mmCIF file of N, CA and C in Angstrom:
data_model
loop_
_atom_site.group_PDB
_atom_site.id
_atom_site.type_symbol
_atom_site.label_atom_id
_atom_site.label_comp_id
_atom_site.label_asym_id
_atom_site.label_seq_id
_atom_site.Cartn_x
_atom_site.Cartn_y
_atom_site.Cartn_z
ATOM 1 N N UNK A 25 49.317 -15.353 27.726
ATOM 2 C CA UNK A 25 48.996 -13.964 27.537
ATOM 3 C C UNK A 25 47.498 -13.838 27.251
ATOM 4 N N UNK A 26 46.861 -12.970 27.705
ATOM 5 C CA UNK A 26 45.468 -12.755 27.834
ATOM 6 C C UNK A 26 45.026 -11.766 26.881
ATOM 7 N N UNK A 27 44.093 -11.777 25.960
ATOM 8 C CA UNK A 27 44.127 -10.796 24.630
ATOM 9 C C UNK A 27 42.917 -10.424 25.756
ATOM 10 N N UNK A 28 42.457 -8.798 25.226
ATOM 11 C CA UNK A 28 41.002 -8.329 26.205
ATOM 12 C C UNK A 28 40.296 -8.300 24.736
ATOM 13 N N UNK A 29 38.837 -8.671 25.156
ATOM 14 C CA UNK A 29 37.514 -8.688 23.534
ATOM 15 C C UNK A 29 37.075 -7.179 23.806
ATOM 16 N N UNK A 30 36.759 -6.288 23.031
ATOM 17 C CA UNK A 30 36.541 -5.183 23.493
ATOM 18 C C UNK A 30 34.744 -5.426 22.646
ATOM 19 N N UNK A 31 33.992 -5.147 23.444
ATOM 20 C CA UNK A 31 32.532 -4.945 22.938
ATOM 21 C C UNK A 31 32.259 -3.578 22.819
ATOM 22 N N UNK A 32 31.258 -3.525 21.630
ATOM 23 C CA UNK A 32 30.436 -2.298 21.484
ATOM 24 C C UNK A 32 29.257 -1.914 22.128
ATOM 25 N N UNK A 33 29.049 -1.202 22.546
ATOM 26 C CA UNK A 33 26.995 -1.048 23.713
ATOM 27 C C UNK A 33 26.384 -0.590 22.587
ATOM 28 N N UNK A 34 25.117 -1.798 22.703
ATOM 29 C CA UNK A 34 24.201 -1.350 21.837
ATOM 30 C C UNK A 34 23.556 -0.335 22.118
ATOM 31 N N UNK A 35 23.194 0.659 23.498
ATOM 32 C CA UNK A 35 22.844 2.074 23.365
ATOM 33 C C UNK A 35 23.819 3.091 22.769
ATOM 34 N N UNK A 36 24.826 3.290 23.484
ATOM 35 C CA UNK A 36 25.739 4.459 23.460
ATOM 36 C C UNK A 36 26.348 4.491 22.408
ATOM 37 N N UNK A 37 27.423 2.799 22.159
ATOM 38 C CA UNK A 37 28.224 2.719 20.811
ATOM 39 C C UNK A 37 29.773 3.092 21.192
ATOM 40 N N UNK A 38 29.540 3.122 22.687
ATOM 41 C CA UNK A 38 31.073 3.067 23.236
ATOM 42 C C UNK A 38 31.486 1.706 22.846
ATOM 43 N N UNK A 39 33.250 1.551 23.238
ATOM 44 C CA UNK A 39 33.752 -0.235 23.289
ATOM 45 C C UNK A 39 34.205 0.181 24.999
ATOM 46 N N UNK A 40 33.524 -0.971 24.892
ATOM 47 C CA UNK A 40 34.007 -1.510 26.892
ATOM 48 C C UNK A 40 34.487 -2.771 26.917
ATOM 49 N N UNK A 41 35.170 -3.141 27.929
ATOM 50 C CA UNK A 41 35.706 -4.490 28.290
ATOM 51 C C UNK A 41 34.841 -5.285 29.365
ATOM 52 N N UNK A 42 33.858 -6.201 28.593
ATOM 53 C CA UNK A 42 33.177 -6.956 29.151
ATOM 54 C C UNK A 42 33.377 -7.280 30.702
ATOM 55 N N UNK A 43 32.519 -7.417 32.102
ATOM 56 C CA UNK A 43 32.559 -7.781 33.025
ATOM 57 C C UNK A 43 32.339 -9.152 33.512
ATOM 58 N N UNK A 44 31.497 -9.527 32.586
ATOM 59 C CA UNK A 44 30.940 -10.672 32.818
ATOM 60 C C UNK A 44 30.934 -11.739 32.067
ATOM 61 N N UNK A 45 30.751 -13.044 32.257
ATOM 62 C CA UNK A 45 31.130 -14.478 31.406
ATOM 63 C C UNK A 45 30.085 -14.380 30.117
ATOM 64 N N UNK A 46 28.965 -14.302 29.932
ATOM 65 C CA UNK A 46 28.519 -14.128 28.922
ATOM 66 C C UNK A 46 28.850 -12.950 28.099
ATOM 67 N N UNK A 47 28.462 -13.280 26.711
ATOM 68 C CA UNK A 47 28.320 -11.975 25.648
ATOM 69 C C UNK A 47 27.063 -10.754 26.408
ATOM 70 N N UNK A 48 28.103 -9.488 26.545
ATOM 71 C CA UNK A 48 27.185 -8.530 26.699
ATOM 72 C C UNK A 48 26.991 -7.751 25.662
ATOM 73 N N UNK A 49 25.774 -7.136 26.150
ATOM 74 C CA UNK A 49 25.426 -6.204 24.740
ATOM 75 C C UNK A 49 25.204 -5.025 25.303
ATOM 76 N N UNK A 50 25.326 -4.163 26.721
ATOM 77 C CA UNK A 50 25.359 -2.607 27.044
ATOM 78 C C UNK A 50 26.727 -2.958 28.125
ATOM 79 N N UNK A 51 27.393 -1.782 27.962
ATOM 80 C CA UNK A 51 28.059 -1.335 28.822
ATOM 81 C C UNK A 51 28.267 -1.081 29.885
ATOM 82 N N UNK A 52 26.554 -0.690 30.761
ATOM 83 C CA UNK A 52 26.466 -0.579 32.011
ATOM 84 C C UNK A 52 24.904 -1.343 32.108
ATOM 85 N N UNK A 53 24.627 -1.271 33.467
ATOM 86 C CA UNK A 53 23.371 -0.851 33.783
ATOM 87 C C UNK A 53 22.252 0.063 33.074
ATOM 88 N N UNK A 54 22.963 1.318 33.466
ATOM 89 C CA UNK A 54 22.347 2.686 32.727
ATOM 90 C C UNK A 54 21.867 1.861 31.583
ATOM 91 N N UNK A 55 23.042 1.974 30.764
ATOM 92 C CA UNK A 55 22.761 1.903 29.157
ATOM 93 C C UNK A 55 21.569 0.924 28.925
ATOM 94 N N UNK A 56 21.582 -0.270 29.876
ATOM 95 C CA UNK A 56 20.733 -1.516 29.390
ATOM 96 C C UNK A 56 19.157 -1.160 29.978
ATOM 97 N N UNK A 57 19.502 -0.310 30.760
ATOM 98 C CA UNK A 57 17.778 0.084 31.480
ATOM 99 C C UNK A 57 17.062 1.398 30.318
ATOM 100 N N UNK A 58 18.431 2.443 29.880
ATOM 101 C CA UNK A 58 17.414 3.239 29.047
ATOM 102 C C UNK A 58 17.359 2.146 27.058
ATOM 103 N N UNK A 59 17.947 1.610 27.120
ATOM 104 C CA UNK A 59 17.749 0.984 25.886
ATOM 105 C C UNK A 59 16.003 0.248 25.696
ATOM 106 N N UNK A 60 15.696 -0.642 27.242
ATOM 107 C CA UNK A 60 14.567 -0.822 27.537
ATOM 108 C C UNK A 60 13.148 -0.318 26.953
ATOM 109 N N UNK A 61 13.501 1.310 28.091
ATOM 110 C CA UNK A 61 12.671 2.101 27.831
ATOM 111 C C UNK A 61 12.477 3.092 26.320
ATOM 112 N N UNK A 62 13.536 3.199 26.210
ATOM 113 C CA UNK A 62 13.889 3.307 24.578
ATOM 114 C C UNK A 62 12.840 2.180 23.158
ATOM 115 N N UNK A 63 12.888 1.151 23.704
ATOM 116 C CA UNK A 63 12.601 0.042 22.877
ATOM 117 C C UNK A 63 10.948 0.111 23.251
ATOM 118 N N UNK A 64 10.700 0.423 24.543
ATOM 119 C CA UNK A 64 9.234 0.332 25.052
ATOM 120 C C UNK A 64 8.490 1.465 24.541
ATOM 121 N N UNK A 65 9.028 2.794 24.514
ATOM 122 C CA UNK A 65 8.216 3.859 24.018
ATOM 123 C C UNK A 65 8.419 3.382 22.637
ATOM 124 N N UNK A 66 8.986 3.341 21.398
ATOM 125 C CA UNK A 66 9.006 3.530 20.398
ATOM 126 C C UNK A 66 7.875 2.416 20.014
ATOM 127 N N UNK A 67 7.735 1.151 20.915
ATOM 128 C CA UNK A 67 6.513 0.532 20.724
ATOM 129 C C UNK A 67 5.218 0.562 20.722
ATOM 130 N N UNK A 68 5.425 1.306 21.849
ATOM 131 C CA UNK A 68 4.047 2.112 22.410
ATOM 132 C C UNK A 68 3.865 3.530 21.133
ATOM 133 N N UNK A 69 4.508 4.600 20.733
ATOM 134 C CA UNK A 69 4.185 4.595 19.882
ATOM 135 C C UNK A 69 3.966 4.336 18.178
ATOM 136 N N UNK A 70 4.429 3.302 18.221
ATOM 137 C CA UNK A 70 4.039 2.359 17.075
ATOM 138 C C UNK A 70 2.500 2.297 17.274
ATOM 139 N N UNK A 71 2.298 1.554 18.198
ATOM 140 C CA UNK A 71 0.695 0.810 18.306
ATOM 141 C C UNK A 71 -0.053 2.280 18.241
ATOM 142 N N UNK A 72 0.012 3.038 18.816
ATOM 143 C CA UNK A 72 -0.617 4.326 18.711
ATOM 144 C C UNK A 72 -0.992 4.750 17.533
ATOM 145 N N UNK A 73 0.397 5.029 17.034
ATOM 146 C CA UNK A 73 0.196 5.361 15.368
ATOM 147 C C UNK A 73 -0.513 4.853 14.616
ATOM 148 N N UNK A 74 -1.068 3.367 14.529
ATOM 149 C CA UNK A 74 -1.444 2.411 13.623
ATOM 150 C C UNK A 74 -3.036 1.886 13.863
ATOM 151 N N UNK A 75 -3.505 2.624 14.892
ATOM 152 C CA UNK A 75 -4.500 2.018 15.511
ATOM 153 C C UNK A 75 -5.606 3.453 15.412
ATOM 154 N N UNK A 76 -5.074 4.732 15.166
ATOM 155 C CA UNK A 76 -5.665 6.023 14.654
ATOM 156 C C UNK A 76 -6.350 5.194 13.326
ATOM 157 N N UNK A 77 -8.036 5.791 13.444
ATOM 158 C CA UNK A 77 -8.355 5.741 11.949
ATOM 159 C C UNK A 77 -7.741 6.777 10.937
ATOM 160 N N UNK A 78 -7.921 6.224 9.882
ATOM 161 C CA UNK A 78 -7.656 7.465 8.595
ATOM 162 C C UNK A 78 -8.369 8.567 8.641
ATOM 163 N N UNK A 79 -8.607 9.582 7.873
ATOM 164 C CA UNK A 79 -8.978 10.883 7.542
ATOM 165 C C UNK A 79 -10.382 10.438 7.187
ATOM 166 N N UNK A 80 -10.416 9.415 5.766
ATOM 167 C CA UNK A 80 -11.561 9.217 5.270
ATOM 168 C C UNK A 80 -12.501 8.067 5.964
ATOM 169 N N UNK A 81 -11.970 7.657 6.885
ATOM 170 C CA UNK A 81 -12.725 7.120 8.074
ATOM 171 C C UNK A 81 -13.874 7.240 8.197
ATOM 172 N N UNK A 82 -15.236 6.613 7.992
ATOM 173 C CA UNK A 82 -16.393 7.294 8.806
ATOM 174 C C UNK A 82 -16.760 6.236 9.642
ATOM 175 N N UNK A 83 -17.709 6.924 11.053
ATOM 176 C CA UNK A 83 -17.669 5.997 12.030
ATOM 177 C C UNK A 83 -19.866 5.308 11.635
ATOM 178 N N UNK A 84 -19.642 4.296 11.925
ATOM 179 C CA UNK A 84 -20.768 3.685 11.802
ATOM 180 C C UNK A 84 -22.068 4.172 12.230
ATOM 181 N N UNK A 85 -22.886 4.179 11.559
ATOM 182 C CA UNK A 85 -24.466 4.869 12.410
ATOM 183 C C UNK A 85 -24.958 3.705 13.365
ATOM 184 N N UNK A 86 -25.331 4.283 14.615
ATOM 185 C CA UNK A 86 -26.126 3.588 15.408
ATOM 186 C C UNK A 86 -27.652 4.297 15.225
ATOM 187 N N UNK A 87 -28.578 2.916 14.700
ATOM 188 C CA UNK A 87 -29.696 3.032 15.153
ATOM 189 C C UNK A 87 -30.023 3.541 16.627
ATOM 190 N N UNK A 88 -31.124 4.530 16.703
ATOM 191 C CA UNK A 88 -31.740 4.662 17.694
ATOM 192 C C UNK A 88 -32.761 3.632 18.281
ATOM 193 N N UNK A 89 -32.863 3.354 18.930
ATOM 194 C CA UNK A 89 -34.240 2.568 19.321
ATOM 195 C C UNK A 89 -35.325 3.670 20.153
ATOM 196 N N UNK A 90 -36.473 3.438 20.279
ATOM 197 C CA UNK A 90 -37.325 4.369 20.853
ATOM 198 C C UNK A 90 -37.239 4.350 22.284
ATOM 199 N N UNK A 91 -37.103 4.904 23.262
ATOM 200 C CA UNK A 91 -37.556 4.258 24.353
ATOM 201 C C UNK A 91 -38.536 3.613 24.919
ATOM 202 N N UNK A 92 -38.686 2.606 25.459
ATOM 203 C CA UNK A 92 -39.919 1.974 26.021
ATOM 204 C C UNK A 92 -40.675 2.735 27.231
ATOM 205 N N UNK A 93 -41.584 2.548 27.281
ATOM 206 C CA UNK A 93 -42.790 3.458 28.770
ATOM 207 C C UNK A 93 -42.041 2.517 29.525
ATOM 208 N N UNK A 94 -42.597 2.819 30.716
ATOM 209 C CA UNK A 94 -42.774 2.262 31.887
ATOM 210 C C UNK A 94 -43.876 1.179 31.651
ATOM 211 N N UNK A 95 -44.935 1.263 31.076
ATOM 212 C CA UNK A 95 -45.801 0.358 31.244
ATOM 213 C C UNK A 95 -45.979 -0.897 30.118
ATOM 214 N N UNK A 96 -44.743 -0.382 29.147
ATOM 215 C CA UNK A 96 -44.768 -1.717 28.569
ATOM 216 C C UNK A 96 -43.707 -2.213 28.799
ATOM 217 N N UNK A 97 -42.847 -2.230 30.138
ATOM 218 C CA UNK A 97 -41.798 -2.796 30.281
ATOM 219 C C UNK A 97 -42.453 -3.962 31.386
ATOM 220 N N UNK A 98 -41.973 -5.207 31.532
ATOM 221 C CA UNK A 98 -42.599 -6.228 31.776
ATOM 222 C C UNK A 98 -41.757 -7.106 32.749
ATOM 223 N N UNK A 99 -41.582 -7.187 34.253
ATOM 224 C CA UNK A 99 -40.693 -8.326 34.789
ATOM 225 C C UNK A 99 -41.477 -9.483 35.699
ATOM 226 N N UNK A 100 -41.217 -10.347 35.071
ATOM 227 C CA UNK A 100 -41.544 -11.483 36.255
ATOM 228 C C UNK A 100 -41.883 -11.225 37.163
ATOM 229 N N UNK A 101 -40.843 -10.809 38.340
ATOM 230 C CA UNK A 101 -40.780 -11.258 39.047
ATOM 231 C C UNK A 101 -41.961 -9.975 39.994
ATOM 232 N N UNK A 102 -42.049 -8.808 39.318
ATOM 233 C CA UNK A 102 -43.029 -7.581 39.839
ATOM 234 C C UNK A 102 -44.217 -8.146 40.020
ATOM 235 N N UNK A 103 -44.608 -9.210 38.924
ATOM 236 C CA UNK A 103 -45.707 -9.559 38.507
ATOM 237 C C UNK A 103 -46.636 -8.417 37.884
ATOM 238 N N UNK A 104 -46.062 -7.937 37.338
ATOM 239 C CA UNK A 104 -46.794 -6.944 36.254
ATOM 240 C C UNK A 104 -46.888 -7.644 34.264
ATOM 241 N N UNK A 105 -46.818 -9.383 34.194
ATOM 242 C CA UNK A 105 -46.669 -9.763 33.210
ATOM 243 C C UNK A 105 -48.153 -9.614 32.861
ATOM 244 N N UNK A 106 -48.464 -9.481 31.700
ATOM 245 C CA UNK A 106 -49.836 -9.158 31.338
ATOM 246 C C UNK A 106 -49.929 -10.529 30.659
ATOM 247 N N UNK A 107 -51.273 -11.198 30.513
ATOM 248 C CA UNK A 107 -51.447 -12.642 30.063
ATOM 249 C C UNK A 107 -52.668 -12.698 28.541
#
């Protein structure tokens, strides 16, 4: 006599009767493709969330530098090196 294992889907939370030789853990297809995406957004926003600075945040000063002329800029290879 053959007892049936009845599993629970970890999306839905239905019990189904396994199809296949291993332990399953969704019910269908469906269930196992949106569990996925389920698992992928809530990651995505995790990292989002955590990666926002705070309120009291301040962002770093960048020095300016001056710009240089034209004529004190200097390349080899122009031969404009002054000696």
């Amino acid at each position: 006599m053959e007892t049936s294992r009845y599993y629970q889907c970890k999306y839905c939370f239905q019990d189904f009767e396994p199809k296949r030789r291993r332990v399953q853990k969704f019910c269908s297809n469906s269930c196992r493709s949106k569990a996925h995406h389920a698992k992928k957004q809530a990651k995505d926003l995790k990292s989002k969330t955590s990666t926002l600075p705070s309120k009291n945040f301040e962002f770093p000063k960048i020095k300016k530098e001056p710009k240089k002329s034209s004529e004190t800029i200097t390349a080899a290879g122009i031969g404009n090196v002054e000696e």
